[in-house]
């Protein structure tokens, strides 16, 4: 019986919290070295695939925001690109974007995988974070499903000490497993009170405020990187030229035509992307089309072309054209 009566109570409690407590809304970003589980965590919080996940640094180039809607709060997740030592104009531009974003958000979540020792990369990031005084910082130990309790305890201690060494205190230290959905909602519970009082900033149905074309480009880029990461880690950019509903289609059978260009830096890379007899490009099309159809909820005809934009990462004009 107890179990049955528990449900209305939680609803009543939520209702009461809604009536008494002011609604909060604000921005948070997750930082951490590549493969620290930032995108997976974003997707788990939002409840569906928003940021692209990849174990390569620098795949999330755009500010993809996931939006978590709750009765008491709205949390907008800003995905900043990784902070790293810049080698190119693009690298410097990304680092400026990172620092500006960190200074503007309401909460910063530092992600550290439970199964990897605190390394120089982590310390570099936390040191940068220590310089941003006002913003509350939460340490999030990710991938807890991969370790035993003792290893996890050591990691929690290590991250707590690192804060002390750098002269600040974490607002919270939370272990989570996004894959097993453990403590993910607890993390949202802990972030919510740190947000400023505010009505919701986005309508209820929104999961992300990225323009659809940018998200479609990201999905194509993710599929294009699959399998050629070692050969072309960063030299792929995707631009969606147009998205148009196909004319003369019956209302119950719509089709969306998407024309996109995959840009590479050198002619020699063309063969790698296209593959023998065009098979790789076909696979990229098939794979990304599935994700795009899931995202947009409509059948899609995807027309992909591979083009060379010479050394686009170093050319300010090309960078602007490609949306950076």
Coordinates of C-alpha atoms in Angstrom, one line a residue:
X1 CA 0.0 0.0 0.0
X2 CA 2.9 2.4 1.0
X3 CA 4.2 2.2 -2.6
X4 CA 0.8 3.1 -4.0
X5 CA 0.3 6.2 -1.9
X6 CA 3.9 7.3 -2.6
X7 CA 3.1 8.5 -6.0
X8 CA 0.5 11.2 -5.4
X9 CA 2.7 12.5 -2.6
X10 CA 5.7 13.1 -4.9
X11 CA 3.4 14.9 -7.3
X12 CA 1.9 16.9 -4.5
X13 CA 5.3 17.8 -3.3
X14 CA 6.4 18.9 -6.7
X15 CA 3.2 20.9 -7.0
X16 CA 3.9 22.5 -3.6
X17 CA 7.5 23.2 -4.5
X18 CA 6.2 24.9 -7.7
X19 CA 3.8 27.1 -5.7
X20 CA 6.3 28.2 -3.0
X21 CA 9.7 28.1 -4.5
X22 CA 10.6 30.6 -7.2
X23 CA 11.2 29.2 -10.7
X24 CA 14.9 29.2 -11.7
X25 CA 16.4 29.2 -15.2
X26 CA 19.9 29.5 -16.4
X27 CA 22.9 28.2 -18.3
X28 CA 25.4 25.5 -17.4
X29 CA 28.3 24.0 -19.3
X30 CA 30.2 20.8 -18.9
X31 CA 34.0 21.0 -19.3
X32 CA 36.6 18.3 -19.2
X33 CA 39.2 16.7 -21.5
X34 CA 38.0 14.8 -24.6
X35 CA 36.2 11.6 -23.8
X36 CA 35.3 12.7 -20.3
X37 CA 31.6 11.9 -21.0
X38 CA 30.3 15.5 -21.5
X39 CA 28.1 14.8 -24.5
X40 CA 26.7 11.5 -23.2
X41 CA 25.8 13.3 -20.0
X42 CA 24.1 16.2 -21.9
X43 CA 22.1 13.6 -23.8
X44 CA 21.2 11.7 -20.6
X45 CA 20.0 14.9 -18.9
X46 CA 18.0 16.2 -21.9
X47 CA 16.6 12.7 -22.6
X48 CA 17.7 12.4 -26.2
X49 CA 20.6 12.7 -28.6
X50 CA 21.5 16.3 -28.9
X51 CA 25.2 16.9 -28.8
X52 CA 27.2 14.6 -31.0
X53 CA 29.2 12.0 -29.1
X54 CA 32.7 11.0 -30.2
X55 CA 35.9 10.0 -28.5
X56 CA 37.9 12.5 -30.5
X57 CA 38.7 16.0 -29.3
X58 CA 37.1 18.9 -31.1
X59 CA 34.0 17.2 -32.6
X60 CA 31.5 19.4 -30.8
X61 CA 32.4 22.7 -32.5
X62 CA 29.1 24.4 -32.3
X63 CA 27.4 25.6 -29.2
X64 CA 24.9 22.8 -29.1
X65 CA 22.6 23.5 -26.2
X66 CA 20.4 20.9 -24.6
X67 CA 17.5 22.1 -22.6
X68 CA 16.3 20.3 -19.4
X69 CA 12.7 21.2 -18.6
X70 CA 11.6 20.7 -14.9
X71 CA 8.6 22.0 -12.9
X72 CA 10.9 24.1 -10.8
X73 CA 13.7 25.0 -13.2
X74 CA 14.9 25.2 -16.7
X75 CA 18.5 24.2 -17.3
X76 CA 20.1 25.2 -20.6
X77 CA 23.3 23.2 -21.4
X78 CA 25.9 25.0 -23.4
X79 CA 28.4 22.8 -25.0
X80 CA 31.8 24.5 -25.3
X81 CA 34.5 23.1 -27.5
X82 CA 37.5 21.8 -25.6
X83 CA 40.1 24.1 -24.2
X84 CA 43.5 23.1 -25.7
X85 CA 46.8 24.5 -26.7
X86 CA 46.1 26.4 -30.0
X87 CA 48.0 25.5 -33.1
X88 CA 45.9 27.2 -35.7
X89 CA 43.7 30.3 -36.1
X90 CA 40.7 28.0 -35.5
X91 CA 42.3 26.8 -32.2
X92 CA 42.8 30.3 -30.9
X93 CA 39.3 31.3 -31.9
X94 CA 37.9 28.3 -30.1
X95 CA 39.9 29.1 -26.9
X96 CA 38.5 32.6 -26.8
X97 CA 35.0 31.2 -27.2
X98 CA 35.6 28.8 -24.3
X99 CA 36.8 31.5 -21.9
X100 CA 33.9 33.9 -22.8
X101 CA 31.4 31.1 -22.4
X102 CA 32.7 30.1 -19.0
X103 CA 32.5 33.6 -17.7
X104 CA 28.9 33.9 -18.9
X105 CA 27.3 30.7 -17.6
X106 CA 25.6 30.3 -14.2
X107 CA 27.2 26.9 -13.4
X108 CA 30.2 25.0 -14.7
X109 CA 30.4 21.2 -14.4
X110 CA 33.9 19.8 -14.6
X111 CA 33.7 16.2 -15.9
X112 CA 36.3 13.6 -14.8
X113 CA 36.0 10.0 -15.8
X114 CA 36.1 7.6 -12.8
X115 CA 38.3 5.1 -14.6
X116 CA 41.2 7.5 -15.5
X117 CA 43.7 9.1 -13.1
X118 CA 43.7 12.9 -12.8
X119 CA 46.1 13.9 -15.5
X120 CA 47.9 17.1 -16.7
X121 CA 45.0 17.8 -19.0
X122 CA 42.5 17.9 -16.1
X123 CA 44.8 20.1 -14.0
X124 CA 45.2 22.5 -16.9
X125 CA 41.4 22.9 -17.1
X126 CA 40.7 23.1 -13.4
X127 CA 43.5 25.8 -13.1
X128 CA 41.7 27.8 -15.8
X129 CA 38.4 27.3 -13.9
X130 CA 40.0 28.5 -10.6
X131 CA 40.5 31.9 -12.4
X132 CA 36.8 32.2 -12.9
X133 CA 35.9 33.3 -9.4
X134 CA 32.2 34.0 -9.4
X135 CA 30.8 31.0 -11.2
X136 CA 29.9 28.0 -9.0
X137 CA 31.7 24.8 -10.1
X138 CA 30.5 21.3 -9.7
X139 CA 32.9 18.3 -10.1
X140 CA 31.1 15.4 -11.8
X141 CA 32.8 12.0 -11.7
X142 CA 31.5 10.3 -14.8
X143 CA 31.4 6.6 -16.0
X144 CA 31.1 5.3 -12.4
X145 CA 29.7 2.1 -13.8
X146 CA 33.3 1.2 -14.9
X147 CA 35.0 1.2 -11.5
X148 CA 34.7 -0.4 -8.0
X149 CA 33.6 1.7 -5.0
X150 CA 37.2 2.1 -3.7
X151 CA 38.5 3.5 -7.0
X152 CA 35.5 5.9 -7.1
X153 CA 36.2 7.0 -3.5
X154 CA 39.9 7.8 -4.4
X155 CA 38.8 9.8 -7.4
X156 CA 36.3 11.8 -5.4
X157 CA 39.1 12.6 -2.9
X158 CA 41.6 13.5 -5.6
X159 CA 39.2 16.0 -7.3
X160 CA 38.4 17.5 -3.9
X161 CA 42.1 18.0 -3.1
X162 CA 42.7 19.5 -6.5
X163 CA 40.2 22.2 -5.7
X164 CA 41.8 22.9 -2.3
X165 CA 45.3 23.2 -3.9
X166 CA 44.0 25.8 -6.4
X167 CA 42.3 27.7 -3.6
X168 CA 38.6 27.1 -4.3
X169 CA 35.8 24.8 -3.1
X170 CA 33.6 22.8 -5.4
X171 CA 29.9 23.6 -4.9
X172 CA 29.2 19.9 -5.2
X173 CA 31.1 16.7 -6.1
X174 CA 28.8 14.2 -7.7
X175 CA 29.4 10.7 -9.1
X176 CA 27.2 9.8 -12.1
X177 CA 26.8 7.1 -14.8
X178 CA 25.0 8.5 -17.8
X179 CA 25.0 5.2 -19.5
X180 CA 23.3 3.4 -16.6
X181 CA 21.3 6.5 -15.8
X182 CA 22.6 6.6 -12.2
X183 CA 22.4 9.9 -10.3
X184 CA 21.7 11.9 -13.5
X185 CA 18.5 13.4 -12.0
X186 CA 20.3 14.0 -8.8
X187 CA 22.8 16.1 -10.7
X188 CA 19.9 18.2 -12.2
X189 CA 18.6 18.5 -8.6
X190 CA 21.9 19.9 -7.5
X191 CA 22.4 22.3 -10.4
X192 CA 18.9 23.8 -10.2
X193 CA 19.3 25.8 -7.0
X194 CA 22.5 27.3 -8.3
X195 CA 20.6 29.0 -11.2
X196 CA 19.2 32.5 -10.9
X197 CA 15.5 33.1 -10.3
X198 CA 13.9 33.5 -13.7
X199 CA 10.9 32.3 -15.7
X200 CA 11.6 29.7 -18.3
X201 CA 13.8 31.1 -21.1
X202 CA 12.6 28.6 -23.8
X203 CA 9.3 27.1 -24.7
X204 CA 8.5 23.7 -23.2
X205 CA 8.9 21.7 -26.4
X206 CA 12.4 22.9 -27.2
X207 CA 15.2 20.4 -26.6
X208 CA 17.9 22.6 -28.3
X209 CA 18.1 26.0 -29.7
X210 CA 20.6 25.1 -32.5
X211 CA 19.2 25.9 -35.9
X212 CA 18.1 22.6 -37.5
X213 CA 20.6 23.0 -40.4
X214 CA 23.5 23.2 -38.0
X215 CA 22.4 20.1 -36.1
X216 CA 21.9 18.3 -39.4
X217 CA 25.4 19.3 -40.5
X218 CA 26.8 18.0 -37.2
X219 CA 25.1 14.6 -37.7
X220 CA 26.6 14.3 -41.2
X221 CA 30.0 15.3 -39.9
X222 CA 29.8 12.7 -37.1
X223 CA 29.0 10.0 -39.7
X224 CA 31.7 11.2 -42.0
X225 CA 34.3 11.0 -39.2
X226 CA 33.3 7.4 -38.4
X227 CA 36.1 5.2 -39.6
X228 CA 38.5 7.9 -40.9
X229 CA 39.2 9.7 -37.6
X230 CA 42.9 8.7 -37.7
X231 CA 43.4 9.9 -41.2
X232 CA 41.3 13.1 -41.2
X233 CA 40.6 14.0 -37.5
X234 CA 39.8 17.7 -37.9
X235 CA 39.8 18.4 -41.6
X236 CA 36.1 17.8 -42.2
X237 CA 33.5 20.6 -42.2
X238 CA 30.0 20.2 -43.3
X239 CA 27.7 22.9 -44.6
X240 CA 24.0 22.3 -45.3
X241 CA 23.3 24.4 -48.4
X242 CA 19.5 24.0 -48.3
X243 CA 16.6 22.0 -46.8
X244 CA 13.4 22.1 -48.8
X245 CA 10.2 20.1 -48.6
X246 CA 9.8 18.2 -52.0
X247 CA 7.0 19.7 -54.0
X248 CA 4.0 17.7 -55.3
X249 CA 4.1 15.2 -52.4
X250 CA 0.8 14.1 -50.7
X251 CA 0.4 15.6 -47.2
X252 CA 0.7 12.2 -45.6
X253 CA 4.0 11.4 -47.4
X254 CA 6.3 14.4 -47.1
X255 CA 9.9 14.3 -48.1
X256 CA 12.6 16.7 -47.2
X257 CA 15.4 17.3 -49.7
X258 CA 18.7 18.2 -48.0
X259 CA 21.7 19.3 -50.0
X260 CA 25.0 19.3 -48.1
X261 CA 28.6 19.7 -48.9
X262 CA 31.4 17.9 -47.0
X263 CA 34.5 20.1 -47.1
X264 CA 38.0 18.7 -46.8
X265 CA 41.3 20.6 -47.0
X266 CA 43.2 18.8 -49.8
X267 CA 42.3 16.9 -53.0
X268 CA 44.1 13.9 -51.7
X269 CA 41.6 13.5 -48.9
X270 CA 38.7 13.2 -51.4
X271 CA 39.3 9.5 -52.0
X272 CA 39.4 8.7 -48.3
X273 CA 35.9 10.2 -47.8
X274 CA 34.3 8.8 -51.0
X275 CA 35.9 5.4 -50.6
X276 CA 36.3 2.6 -53.2
X277 CA 33.4 2.9 -55.7
X278 CA 31.8 5.6 -53.6
X279 CA 30.9 3.1 -50.9
X280 CA 32.1 5.2 -47.9
X281 CA 30.1 8.3 -48.9
X282 CA 27.1 6.1 -49.5
X283 CA 27.5 4.7 -45.9
X284 CA 27.9 8.2 -44.5
X285 CA 24.6 9.2 -46.3
X286 CA 22.7 6.2 -45.1
X287 CA 23.9 6.5 -41.5
X288 CA 23.4 10.2 -41.1
X289 CA 20.0 10.1 -42.8
X290 CA 18.7 7.7 -40.1
X291 CA 19.8 10.2 -37.4
X292 CA 18.4 13.2 -39.3
X293 CA 15.1 11.5 -39.8
X294 CA 14.9 10.7 -36.1
X295 CA 15.8 14.3 -35.3
X296 CA 13.4 16.0 -37.7
X297 CA 10.6 13.4 -37.6
X298 CA 10.3 13.3 -41.4
X299 CA 11.6 11.2 -44.3
X300 CA 14.7 12.8 -45.9
X301 CA 16.4 12.6 -49.2
X302 CA 20.0 13.4 -48.6
X303 CA 22.2 14.7 -51.4
X304 CA 25.9 14.8 -50.4
X305 CA 28.9 16.3 -52.3
X306 CA 32.5 16.3 -51.3
X307 CA 34.4 19.6 -52.0
X308 CA 37.9 20.8 -51.4
X309 CA 38.3 24.1 -49.4
X310 CA 42.0 24.6 -49.4
X311 CA 43.4 24.8 -45.8
X312 CA 40.1 26.0 -44.5
X313 CA 41.3 25.8 -40.8
X314 CA 43.8 28.5 -41.4
X315 CA 41.9 30.8 -43.6
X316 CA 39.6 33.4 -41.9
X317 CA 37.5 33.9 -45.0
X318 CA 36.8 30.1 -45.3
X319 CA 36.2 29.9 -41.5
X320 CA 33.5 32.5 -41.7
X321 CA 31.9 30.8 -44.7
X322 CA 31.9 27.4 -42.9
X323 CA 30.2 29.0 -39.9
X324 CA 33.1 29.4 -37.4

